[in-house]
CSV table of C-alpha atoms in Angstrom, one decimal:
chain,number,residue,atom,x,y,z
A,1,UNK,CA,-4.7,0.2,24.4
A,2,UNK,CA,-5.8,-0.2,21.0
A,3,UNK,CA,-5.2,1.0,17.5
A,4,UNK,CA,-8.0,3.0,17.4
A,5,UNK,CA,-7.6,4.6,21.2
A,6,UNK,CA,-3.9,5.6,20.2
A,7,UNK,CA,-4.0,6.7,16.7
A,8,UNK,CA,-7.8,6.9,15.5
A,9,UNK,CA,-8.6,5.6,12.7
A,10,UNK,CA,-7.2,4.5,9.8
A,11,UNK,CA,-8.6,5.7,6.6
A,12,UNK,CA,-8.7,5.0,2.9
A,13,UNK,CA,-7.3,6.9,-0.1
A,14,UNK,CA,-8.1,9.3,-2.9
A,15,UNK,CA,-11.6,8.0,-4.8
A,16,UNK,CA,-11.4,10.0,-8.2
A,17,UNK,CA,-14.2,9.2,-9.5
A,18,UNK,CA,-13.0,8.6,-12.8
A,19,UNK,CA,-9.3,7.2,-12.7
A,20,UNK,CA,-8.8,7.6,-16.6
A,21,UNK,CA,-9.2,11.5,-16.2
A,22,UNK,CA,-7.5,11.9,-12.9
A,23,UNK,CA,-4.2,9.4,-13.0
A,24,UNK,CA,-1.2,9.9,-15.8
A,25,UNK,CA,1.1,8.4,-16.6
A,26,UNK,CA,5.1,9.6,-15.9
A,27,UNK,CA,4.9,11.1,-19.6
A,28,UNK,CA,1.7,12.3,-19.2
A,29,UNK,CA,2.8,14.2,-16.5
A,30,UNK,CA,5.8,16.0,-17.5
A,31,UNK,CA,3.7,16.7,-20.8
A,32,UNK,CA,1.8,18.6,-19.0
A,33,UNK,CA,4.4,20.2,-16.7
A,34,UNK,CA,6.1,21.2,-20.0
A,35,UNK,CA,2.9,23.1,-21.3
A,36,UNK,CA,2.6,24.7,-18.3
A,37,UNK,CA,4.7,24.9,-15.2
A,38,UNK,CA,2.4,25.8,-13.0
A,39,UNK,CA,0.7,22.5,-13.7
A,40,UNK,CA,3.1,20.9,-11.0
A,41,UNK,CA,1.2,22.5,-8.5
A,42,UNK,CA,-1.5,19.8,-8.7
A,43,UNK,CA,0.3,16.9,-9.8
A,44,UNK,CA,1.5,14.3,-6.7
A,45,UNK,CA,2.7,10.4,-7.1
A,46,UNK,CA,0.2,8.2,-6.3
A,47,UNK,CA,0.6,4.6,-5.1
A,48,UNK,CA,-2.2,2.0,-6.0
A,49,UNK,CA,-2.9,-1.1,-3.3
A,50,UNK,CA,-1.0,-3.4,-5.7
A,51,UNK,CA,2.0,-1.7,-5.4
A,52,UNK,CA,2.4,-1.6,-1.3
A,53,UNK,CA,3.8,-5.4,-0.3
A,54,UNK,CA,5.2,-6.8,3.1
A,55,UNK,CA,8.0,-3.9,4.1
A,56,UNK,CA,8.1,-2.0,1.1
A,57,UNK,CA,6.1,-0.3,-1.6
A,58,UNK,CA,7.1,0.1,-4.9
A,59,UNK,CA,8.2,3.3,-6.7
A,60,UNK,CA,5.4,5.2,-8.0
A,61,UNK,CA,4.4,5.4,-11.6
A,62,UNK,CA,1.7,7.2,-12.1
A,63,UNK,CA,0.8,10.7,-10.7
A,64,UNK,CA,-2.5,11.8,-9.7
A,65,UNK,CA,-3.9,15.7,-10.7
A,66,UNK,CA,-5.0,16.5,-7.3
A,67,UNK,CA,-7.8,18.9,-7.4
A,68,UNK,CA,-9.8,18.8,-4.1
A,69,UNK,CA,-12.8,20.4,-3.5
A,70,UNK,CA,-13.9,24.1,-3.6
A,71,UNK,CA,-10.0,24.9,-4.1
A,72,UNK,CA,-9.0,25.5,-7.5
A,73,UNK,CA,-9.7,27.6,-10.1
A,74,UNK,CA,-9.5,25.5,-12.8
A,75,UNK,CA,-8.4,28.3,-15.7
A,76,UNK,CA,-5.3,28.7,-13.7
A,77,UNK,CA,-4.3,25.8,-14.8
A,78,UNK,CA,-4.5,25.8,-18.9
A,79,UNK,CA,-2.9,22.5,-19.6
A,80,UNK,CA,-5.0,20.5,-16.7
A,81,UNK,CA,-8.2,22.0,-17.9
A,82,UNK,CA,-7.3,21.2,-21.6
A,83,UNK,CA,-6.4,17.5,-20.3
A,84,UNK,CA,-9.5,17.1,-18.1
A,85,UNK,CA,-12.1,18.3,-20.8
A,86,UNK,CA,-12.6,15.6,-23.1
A,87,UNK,CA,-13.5,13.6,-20.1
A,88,UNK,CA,-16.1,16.7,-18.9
A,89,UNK,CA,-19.1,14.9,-19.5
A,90,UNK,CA,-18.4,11.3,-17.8
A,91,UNK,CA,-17.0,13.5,-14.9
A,92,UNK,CA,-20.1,15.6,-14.6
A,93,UNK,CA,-21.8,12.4,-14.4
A,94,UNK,CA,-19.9,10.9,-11.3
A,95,UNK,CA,-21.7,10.3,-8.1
A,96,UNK,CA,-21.8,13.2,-4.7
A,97,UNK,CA,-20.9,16.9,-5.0
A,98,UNK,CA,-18.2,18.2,-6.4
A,99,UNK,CA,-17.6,20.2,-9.9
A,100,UNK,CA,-17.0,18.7,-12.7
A,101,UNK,CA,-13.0,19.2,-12.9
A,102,UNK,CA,-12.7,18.2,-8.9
A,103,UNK,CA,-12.1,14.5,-7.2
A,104,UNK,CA,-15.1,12.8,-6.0
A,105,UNK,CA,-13.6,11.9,-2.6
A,106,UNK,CA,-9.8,14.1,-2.4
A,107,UNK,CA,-9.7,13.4,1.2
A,108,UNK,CA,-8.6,16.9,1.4
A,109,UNK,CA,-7.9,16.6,5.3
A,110,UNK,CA,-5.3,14.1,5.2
A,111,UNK,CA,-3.6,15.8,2.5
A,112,UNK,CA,-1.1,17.2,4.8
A,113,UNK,CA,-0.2,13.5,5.6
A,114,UNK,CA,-0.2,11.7,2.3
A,115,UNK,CA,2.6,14.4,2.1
A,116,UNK,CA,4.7,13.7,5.2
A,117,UNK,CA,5.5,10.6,6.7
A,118,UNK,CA,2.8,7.3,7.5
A,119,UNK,CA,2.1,4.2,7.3
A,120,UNK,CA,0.5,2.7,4.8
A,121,UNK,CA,-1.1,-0.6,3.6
A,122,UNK,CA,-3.1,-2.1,1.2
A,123,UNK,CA,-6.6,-2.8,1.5
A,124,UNK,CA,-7.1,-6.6,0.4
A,125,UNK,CA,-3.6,-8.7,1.6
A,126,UNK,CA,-2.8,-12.2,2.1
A,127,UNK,CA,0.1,-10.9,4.2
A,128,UNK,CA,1.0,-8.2,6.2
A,129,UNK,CA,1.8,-5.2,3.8
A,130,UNK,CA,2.8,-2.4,6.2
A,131,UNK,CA,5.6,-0.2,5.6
A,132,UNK,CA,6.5,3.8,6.1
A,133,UNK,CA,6.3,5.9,3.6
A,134,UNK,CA,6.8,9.5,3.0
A,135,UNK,CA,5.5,12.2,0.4
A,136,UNK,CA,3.2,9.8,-1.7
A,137,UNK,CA,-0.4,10.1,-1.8
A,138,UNK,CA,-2.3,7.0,-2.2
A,139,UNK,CA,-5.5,5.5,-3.7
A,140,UNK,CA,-8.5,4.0,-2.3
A,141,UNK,CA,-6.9,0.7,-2.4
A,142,UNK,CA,-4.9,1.6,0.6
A,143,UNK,CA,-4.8,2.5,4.0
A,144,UNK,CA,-2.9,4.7,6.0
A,145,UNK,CA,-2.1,5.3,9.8
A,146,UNK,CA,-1.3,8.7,10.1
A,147,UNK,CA,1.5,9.6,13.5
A,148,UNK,CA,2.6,6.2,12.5
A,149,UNK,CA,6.4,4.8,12.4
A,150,UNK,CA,8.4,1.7,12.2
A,151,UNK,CA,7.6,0.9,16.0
A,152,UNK,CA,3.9,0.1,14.6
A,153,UNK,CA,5.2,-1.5,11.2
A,154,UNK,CA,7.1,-4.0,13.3
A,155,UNK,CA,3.6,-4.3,15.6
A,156,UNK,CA,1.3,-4.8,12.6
A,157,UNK,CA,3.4,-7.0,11.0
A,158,UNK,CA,4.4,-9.5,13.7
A,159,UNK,CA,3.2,-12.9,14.1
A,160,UNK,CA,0.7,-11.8,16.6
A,161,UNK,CA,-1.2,-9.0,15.5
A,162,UNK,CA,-1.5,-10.3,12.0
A,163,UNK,CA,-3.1,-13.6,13.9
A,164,UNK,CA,-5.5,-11.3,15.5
A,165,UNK,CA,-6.4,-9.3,12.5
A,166,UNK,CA,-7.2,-12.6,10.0
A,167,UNK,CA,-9.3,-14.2,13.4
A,168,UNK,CA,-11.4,-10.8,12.9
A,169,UNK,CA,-11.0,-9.6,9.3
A,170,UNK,CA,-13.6,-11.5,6.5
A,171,UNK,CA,-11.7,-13.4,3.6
A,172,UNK,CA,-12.2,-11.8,0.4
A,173,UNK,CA,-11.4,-14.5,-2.0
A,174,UNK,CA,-8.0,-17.2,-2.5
A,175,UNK,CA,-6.7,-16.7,0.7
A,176,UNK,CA,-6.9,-13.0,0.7
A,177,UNK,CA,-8.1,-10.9,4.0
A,178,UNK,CA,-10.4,-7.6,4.1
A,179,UNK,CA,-8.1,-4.5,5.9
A,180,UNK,CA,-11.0,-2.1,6.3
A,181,UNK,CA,-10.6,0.5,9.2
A,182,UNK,CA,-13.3,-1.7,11.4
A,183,UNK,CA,-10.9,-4.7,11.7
A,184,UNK,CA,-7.5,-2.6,12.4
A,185,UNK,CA,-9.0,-0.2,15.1
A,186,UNK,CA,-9.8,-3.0,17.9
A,187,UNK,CA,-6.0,-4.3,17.7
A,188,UNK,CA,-4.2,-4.2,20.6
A,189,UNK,CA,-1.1,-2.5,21.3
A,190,UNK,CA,1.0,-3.8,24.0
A,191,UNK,CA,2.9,-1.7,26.4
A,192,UNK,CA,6.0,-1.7,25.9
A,193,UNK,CA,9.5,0.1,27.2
A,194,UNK,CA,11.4,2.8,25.4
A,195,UNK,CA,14.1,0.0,25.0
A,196,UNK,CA,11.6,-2.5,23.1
A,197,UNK,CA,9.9,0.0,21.2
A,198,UNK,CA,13.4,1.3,19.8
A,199,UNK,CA,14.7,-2.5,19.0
A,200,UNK,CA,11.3,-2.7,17.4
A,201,UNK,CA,11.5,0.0,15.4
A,202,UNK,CA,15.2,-0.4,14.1
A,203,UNK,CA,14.4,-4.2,13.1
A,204,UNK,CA,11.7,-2.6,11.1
A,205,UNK,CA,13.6,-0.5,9.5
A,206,UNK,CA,16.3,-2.5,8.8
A,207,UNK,CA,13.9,-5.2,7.3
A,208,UNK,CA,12.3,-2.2,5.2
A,209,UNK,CA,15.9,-1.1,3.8
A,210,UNK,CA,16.9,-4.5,2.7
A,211,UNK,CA,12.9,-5.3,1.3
A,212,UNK,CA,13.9,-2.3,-0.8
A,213,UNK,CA,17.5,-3.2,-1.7
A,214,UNK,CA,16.1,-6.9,-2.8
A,215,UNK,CA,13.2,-4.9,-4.9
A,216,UNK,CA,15.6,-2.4,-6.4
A,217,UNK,CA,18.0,-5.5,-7.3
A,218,UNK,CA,14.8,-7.6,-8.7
A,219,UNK,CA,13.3,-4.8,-11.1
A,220,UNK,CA,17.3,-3.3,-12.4
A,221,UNK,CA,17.5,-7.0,-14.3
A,222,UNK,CA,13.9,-7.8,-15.1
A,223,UNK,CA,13.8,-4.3,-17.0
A,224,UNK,CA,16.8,-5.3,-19.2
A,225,UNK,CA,15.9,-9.0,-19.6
A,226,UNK,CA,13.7,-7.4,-22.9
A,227,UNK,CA,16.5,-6.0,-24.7
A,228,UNK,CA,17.2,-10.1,-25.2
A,229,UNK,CA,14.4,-10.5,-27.9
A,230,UNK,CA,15.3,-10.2,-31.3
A,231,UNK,CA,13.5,-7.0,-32.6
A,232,UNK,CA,10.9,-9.1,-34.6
A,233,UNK,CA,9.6,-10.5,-31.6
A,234,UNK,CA,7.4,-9.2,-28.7
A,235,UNK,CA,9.3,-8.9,-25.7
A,236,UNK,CA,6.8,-10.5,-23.5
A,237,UNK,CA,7.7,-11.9,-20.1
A,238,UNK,CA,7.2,-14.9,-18.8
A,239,UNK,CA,6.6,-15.2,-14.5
A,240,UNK,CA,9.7,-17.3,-14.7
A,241,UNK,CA,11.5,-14.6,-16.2
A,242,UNK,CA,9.9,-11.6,-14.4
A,243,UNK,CA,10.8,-13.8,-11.1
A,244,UNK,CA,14.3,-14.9,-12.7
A,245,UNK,CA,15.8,-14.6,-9.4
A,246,UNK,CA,13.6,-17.9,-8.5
A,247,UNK,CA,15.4,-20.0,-11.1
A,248,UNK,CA,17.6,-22.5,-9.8
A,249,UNK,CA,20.7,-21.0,-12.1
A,250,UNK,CA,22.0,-19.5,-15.0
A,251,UNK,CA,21.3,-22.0,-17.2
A,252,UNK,CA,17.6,-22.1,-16.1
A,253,UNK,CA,17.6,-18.6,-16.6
A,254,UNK,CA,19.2,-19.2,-19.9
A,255,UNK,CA,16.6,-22.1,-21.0
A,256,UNK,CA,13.5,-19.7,-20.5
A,257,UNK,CA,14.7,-17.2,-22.5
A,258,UNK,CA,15.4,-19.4,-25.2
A,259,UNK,CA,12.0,-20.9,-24.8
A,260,UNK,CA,10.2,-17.4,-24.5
A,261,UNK,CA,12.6,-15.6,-27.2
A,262,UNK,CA,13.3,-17.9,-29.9
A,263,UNK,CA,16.8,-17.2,-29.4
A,264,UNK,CA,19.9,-17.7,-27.2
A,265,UNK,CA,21.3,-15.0,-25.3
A,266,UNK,CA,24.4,-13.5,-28.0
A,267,UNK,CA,27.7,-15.6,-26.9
A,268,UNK,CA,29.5,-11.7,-26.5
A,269,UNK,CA,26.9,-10.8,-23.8
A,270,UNK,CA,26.4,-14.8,-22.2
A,271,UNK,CA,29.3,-14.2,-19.4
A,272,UNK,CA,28.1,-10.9,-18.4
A,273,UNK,CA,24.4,-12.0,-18.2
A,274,UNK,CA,25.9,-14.8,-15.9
A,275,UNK,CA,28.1,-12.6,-13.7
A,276,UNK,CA,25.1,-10.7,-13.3
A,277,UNK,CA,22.7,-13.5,-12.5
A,278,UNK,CA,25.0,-14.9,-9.9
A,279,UNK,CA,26.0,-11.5,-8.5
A,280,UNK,CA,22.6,-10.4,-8.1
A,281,UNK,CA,20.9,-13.5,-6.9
A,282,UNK,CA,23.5,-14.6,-4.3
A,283,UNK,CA,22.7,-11.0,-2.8
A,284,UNK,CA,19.1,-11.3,-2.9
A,285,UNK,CA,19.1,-14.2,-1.1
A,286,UNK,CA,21.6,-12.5,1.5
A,287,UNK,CA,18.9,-9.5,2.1
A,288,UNK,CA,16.1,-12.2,1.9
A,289,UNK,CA,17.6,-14.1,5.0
A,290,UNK,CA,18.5,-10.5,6.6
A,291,UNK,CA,14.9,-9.4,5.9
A,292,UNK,CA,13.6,-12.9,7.8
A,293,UNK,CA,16.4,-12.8,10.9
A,294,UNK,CA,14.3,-9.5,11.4
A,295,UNK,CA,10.8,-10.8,11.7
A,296,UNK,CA,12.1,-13.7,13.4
A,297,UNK,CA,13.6,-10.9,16.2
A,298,UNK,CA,10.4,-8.6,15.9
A,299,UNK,CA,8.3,-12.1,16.7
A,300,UNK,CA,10.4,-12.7,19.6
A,301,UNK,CA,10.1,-9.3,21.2
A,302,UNK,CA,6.6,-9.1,20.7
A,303,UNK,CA,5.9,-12.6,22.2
A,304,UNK,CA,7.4,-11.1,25.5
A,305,UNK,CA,5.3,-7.7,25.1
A,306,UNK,CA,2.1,-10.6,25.3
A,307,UNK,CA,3.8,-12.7,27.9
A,308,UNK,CA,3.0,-15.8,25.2
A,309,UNK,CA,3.7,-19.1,26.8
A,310,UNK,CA,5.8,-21.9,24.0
A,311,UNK,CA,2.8,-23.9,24.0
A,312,UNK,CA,0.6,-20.4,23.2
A,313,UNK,CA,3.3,-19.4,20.7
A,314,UNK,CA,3.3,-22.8,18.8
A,315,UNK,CA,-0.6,-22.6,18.3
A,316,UNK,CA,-0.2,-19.3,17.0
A,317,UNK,CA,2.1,-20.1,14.8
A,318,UNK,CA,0.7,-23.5,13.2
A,319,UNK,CA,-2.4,-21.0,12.7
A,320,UNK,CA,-0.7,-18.6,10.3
């Protein structure tokens, strides 16, 4: 069997047209929702391809005013309208059919879907990015499986099926690998017992709850880290900082800011900065080697479902 035979396939997000228009911001939203409640109606988080990594995607940030076609009257919706004019004539402009206030592409079929539960990943990837997700819609810079769970997470993202896809898929540029629908479709997928396909899909999940954990850890201190810059200064992050948790310690973490800053972290906050560095780092690296006893275990399983030989299994990997 094959991705396509079992699930059809996969398709691509919501093409607006014209993102400035169509995608707010978090303030932008409830601005809107404030001058006019009814506004929520069309308003749905939206997830970009940048945001969907291996096991997890991130939190979404901006919202999308969903307006598919032949659906809406506009003048229902007195705040959207008044948000969506000053862009009329750039929107009038876009390419295919559709009126000037409505998406260029809504994928209005799937809608039901972006709103329940899929999987999703992004659509240029140097790695597998396949996770579940539920009630987010998504841009044209994903993908998404729709009847999809963590059975076919732990499939896409093992070893073997990610060897398969990059001997098929074209390289886009540095390493990175083309997901279009065309290169997913002819995967196979293994037969496998209702006893396999559970310990598949609780490995998954397991790796997805801890790739979330680490990610909630990661962002909690990089948003604070700016509240270290005097006020005079811009509180611009370096990749060291924004990746503190790669630093080899405190003191590291310590030296960049000094560096970046101009300053040292105040001596009344230095000892909780460092229980917080420890603290936080020790655990990432605990979920981290969680998250990769998981893949190692999905790998194994999936080896069997293929009936890989060692010497089969050693090729594959020195491949990837």
């Amino acid at each position: 069997m094959w991705v396509k035979e079992v699930y059809g396939s996969p398709f691509a997000g919501i093409k607006t047209g014209y993102n400035a228009a169509f995608i707010l911001t978090r303030s932008e939203r409830d601005n809107l929702v404030l001058a006019d409640p009814k506004s929520t109606d069309l308003l749905k988080p939206i997830l970009f391809g940048t945001q969907l990594q291996q096991w997890k995607s991130e939190a979404p940030e901006k919202w999308i005013i969903y307006i598919p076609k032949a659906g809406i009257n506009i003048s229902d919706y007195p705040a959207i309208e008044d948000w969506l004019r000053p862009h009329k004539a750039k929107l009038a402009a876009r390419a295919a059919k559709q009126k000037w206030f409505e998406l260029q592409q809504p994928q209005q079929k799937y809608q039901a879907t972006y709103e329940g539960t899929k999987l999703i990943y992004r659509d240029i990837a140097n790695r597998p990015s396949f996770s579940v997700d539920t009630g987010n819609y998504i841009d044209m810079t994903c993908f998404c499986i729709p009847d999809a769970s963590h059975f076919e997470v732990a499939l896409l993202s093992s070893s073997v099926l990610w060897f398969s896809l990059i001997s098929e898929t074209t390289v886009a540029r540095g390493g990175y690998f083309r997901m279009k629908s065309q290169y997913l479709e002819p995967l196979p997928i293994p037969d496998a017992t209702p006893a396999q396909k559970a310990a598949l899909a609780t490995l998954a999940e397991t790796a997805q709850t801890h790739a979330e954990a680490r990610y909630s850890l990661q962002t909690a201190l990089t948003r604070r880290i700016p509240d270290l810059c005097p006020p005079d200064r811009e509180p611009k992050l370096t990749n060291k900082l924004k990746e503190w948790w790669t630093l080899p310690d405190f003191a590291a973490f310590r030296a960049e800011v000094k560096k970046v800053f101009k300053a040292d972290i105040p001596l009344a906050e230095r000892s909780d900065w460092e229980d917080w560095i420890n603290r936080d780092r020790a655990e990432i690296a605990r979920l981290t080697a969680e998250i990769a006893q998981a893949e190692a275990r999905i790998d194994s399983i999936v080896y069997d479902l293929f009936d890989l030989t060692e010497d089969e299994i050693g090729l594959l990997e020195a491949a990837i």
